[in-house]
Amino acid sequence: MASTHQPIEHQEEQPQNNYGVLLNKINDLQIVELPIPTPGPGEVQVQVKATGICGSDVHLWKYGEIGIFPVTKPQLLGHESAGIVTAVAPDVTDLRVGDRVAIEAGIPCSKCNQCMSGRYHLCPTVLFKSTPPYDGLLAKYITHPSRWLHKLPENITYEQGALLEPLSVAIAAVERVGASFGRSLLITGCGPIGLMVLAVAKAIGVSPIIITDVQPSRLEYAEKMGADYTYQVNPKLSDVDIARDIRALTLDSEGVDYSLECTGIESSFRSAIMATRDAGTCCLVGVGKNDQMLPVNNFAMREVDIRGLFRYHHTYPRAISLLASGKLQVDHLITHKFDFMEALKAFETAADYSTGAIKVQIINNN
């Protein structure tokens, strides 16, 4: 009887070696040789072409944890990636070798109540690449379920494709508070996520937008991106005084309709809550300490809604459409690029504020 086994479809020139960026332990990052992965059922092999370094990657490297997820064993980092399909399992019909894709890093079960309700990002067993204990995407070759890969149109580069992950966070953040045309927004922090939020909010007509940071250079950048007001945080001022100053920038000093806290810093979260108008909405986007002291009576007695944000869902198709249309320009946030074998230098650059880095990417041209 003839065999019904179908071979894996490969590119003509098959990969000869594979390398990854491994977090061995706190402050111990290494470039290591890895086996070349073979796609299993429902999977494809991807040559990763561009990966952005997230603040969470740096935090894992420096502190060995991110939020409630501690590093428990050596693992690959990285979850902001795009690449090209180089091999396809026999049962995969929606992708072919040569397709350019963005990689959505989370792999949910697709069966639980959260998944069936459309909130697959809250799946209790989600496997999110680079969140401990799971390996990330910072390797020359990886495998991934085809269901969680998104084809890139020709006018989106691999570097832009790698920006779709933080852009997804920004889209989810703006939607989480319900920000809308002509309503005011406070963004605390001019890091990559804060600046992405600024870009998305501008694109949908949110106005005025106030953005804060401690670094004047970051505020200048935000101003060039179209922020209506910038506010430099003086660490010597109390959170009450900072909130008062921010309120003074709003109509009748009532405060902002929405606030998105993008640093995770307790004092910044407190200021954001107090700068939000009565019956407004404040959402914590940044990841900071697990336990924080908040002005409970301040928000409770003013009916300020406090919300949290955990990643995103159903954002990649819209993020791709936004970039492809040209209506959203965010690739200028990529300030530094490094070859894959210079990944350790890339991490050092991303962790050093003096470099002026906003988004550092690691590029694989081989």
PDB file of N, CA and C in Angstrom, residues 14-61:
ATOM      1  N   GLN A  14      17.762  25.109   2.112  1.00  0.00           N
ATOM      2  CA  GLN A  14      17.399  24.880   3.498  1.00  0.00           C
ATOM      3  C   GLN A  14      18.438  25.466   4.447  1.00  0.00           C
ATOM      4  N   PRO A  15      17.997  25.912   5.651  1.00  0.00           N
ATOM      5  CA  PRO A  15      18.917  26.539   6.604  1.00  0.00           C
ATOM      6  C   PRO A  15      20.000  25.572   7.077  1.00  0.00           C
ATOM      7  N   GLN A  16      21.199  26.121   7.270  1.00  0.00           N
ATOM      8  CA  GLN A  16      22.333  25.316   7.709  1.00  0.00           C
ATOM      9  C   GLN A  16      22.594  25.439   9.206  1.00  0.00           C
ATOM     10  N   ASN A  17      22.225  26.584   9.792  1.00  0.00           N
ATOM     11  CA  ASN A  17      22.455  26.756  11.231  1.00  0.00           C
ATOM     12  C   ASN A  17      21.410  27.696  11.814  1.00  0.00           C
ATOM     13  N   ASN A  18      21.312  27.651  13.123  1.00  0.00           N
ATOM     14  CA  ASN A  18      20.338  28.474  13.829  1.00  0.00           C
ATOM     15  C   ASN A  18      20.971  29.002  15.113  1.00  0.00           C
ATOM     16  N   TYR A  19      20.655  30.241  15.435  1.00  0.00           N
ATOM     17  CA  TYR A  19      21.167  30.860  16.659  1.00  0.00           C
ATOM     18  C   TYR A  19      20.012  31.545  17.386  1.00  0.00           C
ATOM     19  N   GLY A  20      20.138  31.667  18.687  1.00  0.00           N
ATOM     20  CA  GLY A  20      19.130  32.350  19.487  1.00  0.00           C
ATOM     21  C   GLY A  20      19.761  33.198  20.562  1.00  0.00           C
ATOM     22  N   VAL A  21      18.971  34.139  21.094  1.00  0.00           N
ATOM     23  CA  VAL A  21      19.422  35.002  22.193  1.00  0.00           C
ATOM     24  C   VAL A  21      18.818  34.445  23.473  1.00  0.00           C
ATOM     25  N   LEU A  22      19.672  33.840  24.286  1.00  0.00           N
ATOM     26  CA  LEU A  22      19.243  33.100  25.459  1.00  0.00           C
ATOM     27  C   LEU A  22      19.522  33.871  26.740  1.00  0.00           C
ATOM     28  N   LEU A  23      18.476  34.018  27.569  1.00  0.00           N
ATOM     29  CA  LEU A  23      18.662  34.528  28.920  1.00  0.00           C
ATOM     30  C   LEU A  23      18.987  33.331  29.798  1.00  0.00           C
ATOM     31  N   ASN A  24      20.254  33.178  30.159  1.00  0.00           N
ATOM     32  CA  ASN A  24      20.683  32.042  30.963  1.00  0.00           C
ATOM     33  C   ASN A  24      20.281  32.212  32.423  1.00  0.00           C
ATOM     34  N   LYS A  25      20.453  33.441  32.912  1.00  0.00           N
ATOM     35  CA  LYS A  25      20.040  33.826  34.258  1.00  0.00           C
ATOM     36  C   LYS A  25      20.110  35.345  34.320  1.00  0.00           C
ATOM     37  N   ILE A  26      19.792  35.938  35.453  1.00  0.00           N
ATOM     38  CA  ILE A  26      19.810  37.399  35.585  1.00  0.00           C
ATOM     39  C   ILE A  26      21.172  37.940  35.148  1.00  0.00           C
ATOM     40  N   ASN A  27      21.138  38.951  34.281  1.00  0.00           N
ATOM     41  CA  ASN A  27      22.345  39.622  33.782  1.00  0.00           C
ATOM     42  C   ASN A  27      23.278  38.699  33.006  1.00  0.00           C
ATOM     43  N   ASP A  28      22.750  37.606  32.499  1.00  0.00           N
ATOM     44  CA  ASP A  28      23.565  36.674  31.717  1.00  0.00           C
ATOM     45  C   ASP A  28      22.833  36.348  30.421  1.00  0.00           C
ATOM     46  N   LEU A  29      23.131  37.137  29.397  1.00  0.00           N
ATOM     47  CA  LEU A  29      22.510  36.992  28.082  1.00  0.00           C
ATOM     48  C   LEU A  29      23.558  36.426  27.131  1.00  0.00           C
ATOM     49  N   GLN A  30      23.183  35.427  26.348  1.00  0.00           N
ATOM     50  CA  GLN A  30      24.143  34.753  25.479  1.00  0.00           C
ATOM     51  C   GLN A  30      23.540  34.514  24.099  1.00  0.00           C
ATOM     52  N   ILE A  31      24.397  34.526  23.078  1.00  0.00           N
ATOM     53  CA  ILE A  31      23.994  34.066  21.752  1.00  0.00           C
ATOM     54  C   ILE A  31      24.433  32.610  21.660  1.00  0.00           C
ATOM     55  N   VAL A  32      23.481  31.715  21.445  1.00  0.00           N
ATOM     56  CA  VAL A  32      23.775  30.279  21.472  1.00  0.00           C
ATOM     57  C   VAL A  32      23.315  29.634  20.167  1.00  0.00           C
ATOM     58  N   GLU A  33      23.981  28.530  19.807  1.00  0.00           N
ATOM     59  CA  GLU A  33      23.558  27.760  18.635  1.00  0.00           C
ATOM     60  C   GLU A  33      22.405  26.852  19.046  1.00  0.00           C
ATOM     61  N   LEU A  34      21.405  26.751  18.162  1.00  0.00           N
ATOM     62  CA  LEU A  34      20.196  25.980  18.438  1.00  0.00           C
ATOM     63  C   LEU A  34      19.942  24.984  17.314  1.00  0.00           C
ATOM     64  N   PRO A  35      19.198  23.923  17.591  1.00  0.00           N
ATOM     65  CA  PRO A  35      18.749  23.043  16.508  1.00  0.00           C
ATOM     66  C   PRO A  35      17.814  23.814  15.570  1.00  0.00           C
ATOM     67  N   ILE A  36      17.791  23.425  14.333  1.00  0.00           N
ATOM     68  CA  ILE A  36      16.844  24.028  13.390  1.00  0.00           C
ATOM     69  C   ILE A  36      15.492  23.342  13.601  1.00  0.00           C
ATOM     70  N   PRO A  37      14.464  24.099  13.993  1.00  0.00           N
ATOM     71  CA  PRO A  37      13.184  23.469  14.358  1.00  0.00           C
ATOM     72  C   PRO A  37      12.406  22.980  13.136  1.00  0.00           C
ATOM     73  N   THR A  38      11.715  21.875  13.302  1.00  0.00           N
ATOM     74  CA  THR A  38      10.865  21.316  12.256  1.00  0.00           C
ATOM     75  C   THR A  38       9.408  21.564  12.625  1.00  0.00           C
ATOM     76  N   PRO A  39       8.613  22.096  11.704  1.00  0.00           N
ATOM     77  CA  PRO A  39       7.217  22.388  12.041  1.00  0.00           C
ATOM     78  C   PRO A  39       6.403  21.117  12.285  1.00  0.00           C
ATOM     79  N   GLY A  40       5.626  21.144  13.370  1.00  0.00           N
ATOM     80  CA  GLY A  40       4.712  20.055  13.659  1.00  0.00           C
ATOM     81  C   GLY A  40       3.371  20.311  13.013  1.00  0.00           C
ATOM     82  N   PRO A  41       2.365  19.509  13.319  1.00  0.00           N
ATOM     83  CA  PRO A  41       1.034  19.715  12.739  1.00  0.00           C
ATOM     84  C   PRO A  41       0.511  21.123  12.994  1.00  0.00           C
ATOM     85  N   GLY A  42       0.021  21.765  11.947  1.00  0.00           N
ATOM     86  CA  GLY A  42      -0.538  23.116  12.066  1.00  0.00           C
ATOM     87  C   GLY A  42       0.502  24.214  12.153  1.00  0.00           C
ATOM     88  N   GLU A  43       1.776  23.869  12.023  1.00  0.00           N
ATOM     89  CA  GLU A  43       2.847  24.852  12.201  1.00  0.00           C
ATOM     90  C   GLU A  43       3.599  25.128  10.903  1.00  0.00           C
ATOM     91  N   VAL A  44       4.290  26.249  10.919  1.00  0.00           N
ATOM     92  CA  VAL A  44       5.236  26.557   9.849  1.00  0.00           C
ATOM     93  C   VAL A  44       6.571  26.949  10.480  1.00  0.00           C
ATOM     94  N   GLN A  45       7.616  26.816   9.706  1.00  0.00           N
ATOM     95  CA  GLN A  45       8.931  27.319  10.122  1.00  0.00           C
ATOM     96  C   GLN A  45       9.085  28.727   9.564  1.00  0.00           C
ATOM     97  N   VAL A  46       9.566  29.637  10.399  1.00  0.00           N
ATOM     98  CA  VAL A  46       9.739  31.024   9.995  1.00  0.00           C
ATOM     99  C   VAL A  46      11.191  31.438  10.193  1.00  0.00           C
ATOM    100  N   GLN A  47      11.771  32.040   9.164  1.00  0.00           N
ATOM    101  CA  GLN A  47      13.051  32.712   9.343  1.00  0.00           C
ATOM    102  C   GLN A  47      12.733  34.107   9.859  1.00  0.00           C
ATOM    103  N   VAL A  48      13.061  34.360  11.117  1.00  0.00           N
ATOM    104  CA  VAL A  48      12.742  35.642  11.738  1.00  0.00           C
ATOM    105  C   VAL A  48      13.675  36.707  11.168  1.00  0.00           C
ATOM    106  N   LYS A  49      13.093  37.742  10.599  1.00  0.00           N
ATOM    107  CA  LYS A  49      13.888  38.783   9.930  1.00  0.00           C
ATOM    108  C   LYS A  49      14.111  40.017  10.796  1.00  0.00           C
ATOM    109  N   ALA A  50      13.156  40.334  11.659  1.00  0.00           N
ATOM    110  CA  ALA A  50      13.288  41.524  12.505  1.00  0.00           C
ATOM    111  C   ALA A  50      12.572  41.275  13.827  1.00  0.00           C
ATOM    112  N   THR A  51      13.234  41.663  14.921  1.00  0.00           N
ATOM    113  CA  THR A  51      12.642  41.532  16.251  1.00  0.00           C
ATOM    114  C   THR A  51      12.948  42.780  17.067  1.00  0.00           C
ATOM    115  N   GLY A  52      11.925  43.383  17.634  1.00  0.00           N
ATOM    116  CA  GLY A  52      12.113  44.533  18.507  1.00  0.00           C
ATOM    117  C   GLY A  52      12.389  44.099  19.931  1.00  0.00           C
ATOM    118  N   ILE A  53      13.194  44.882  20.628  1.00  0.00           N
ATOM    119  CA  ILE A  53      13.452  44.630  22.044  1.00  0.00           C
ATOM    120  C   ILE A  53      12.426  45.403  22.857  1.00  0.00           C
ATOM    121  N   CYS A  54      11.639  44.678  23.624  1.00  0.00           N
ATOM    122  CA  CYS A  54      10.611  45.282  24.477  1.00  0.00           C
ATOM    123  C   CYS A  54      11.206  45.595  25.844  1.00  0.00           C
ATOM    124  N   GLY A  55      10.601  46.538  26.540  1.00  0.00           N
ATOM    125  CA  GLY A  55      11.020  46.827  27.902  1.00  0.00           C
ATOM    126  C   GLY A  55      10.935  45.610  28.802  1.00  0.00           C
ATOM    127  N   SER A  56       9.978  44.715  28.502  1.00  0.00           N
ATOM    128  CA  SER A  56       9.856  43.496  29.305  1.00  0.00           C
ATOM    129  C   SER A  56      11.054  42.577  29.093  1.00  0.00           C
ATOM    130  N   ASP A  57      11.610  42.551  27.878  1.00  0.00           N
ATOM    131  CA  ASP A  57      12.818  41.763  27.623  1.00  0.00           C
ATOM    132  C   ASP A  57      13.975  42.262  28.477  1.00  0.00           C
ATOM    133  N   VAL A  58      14.128  43.584  28.517  1.00  0.00           N
ATOM    134  CA  VAL A  58      15.195  44.186  29.312  1.00  0.00           C
ATOM    135  C   VAL A  58      14.977  43.892  30.797  1.00  0.00           C
ATOM    136  N   HIS A  59      13.716  43.977  31.230  1.00  0.00           N
ATOM    137  CA  HIS A  59      13.409  43.738  32.642  1.00  0.00           C
ATOM    138  C   HIS A  59      13.696  42.287  33.020  1.00  0.00           C
ATOM    139  N   LEU A  60      13.357  41.352  32.148  1.00  0.00           N
ATOM    140  CA  LEU A  60      13.669  39.948  32.406  1.00  0.00           C
ATOM    141  C   LEU A  60      15.171  39.742  32.525  1.00  0.00           C
ATOM    142  N   TRP A  61      15.914  40.384  31.644  1.00  0.00           N
ATOM    143  CA  TRP A  61      17.375  40.288  31.640  1.00  0.00           C
ATOM    144  C   TRP A  61      17.974  40.862  32.927  1.00  0.00           C
TER     145      TRP A  61
END
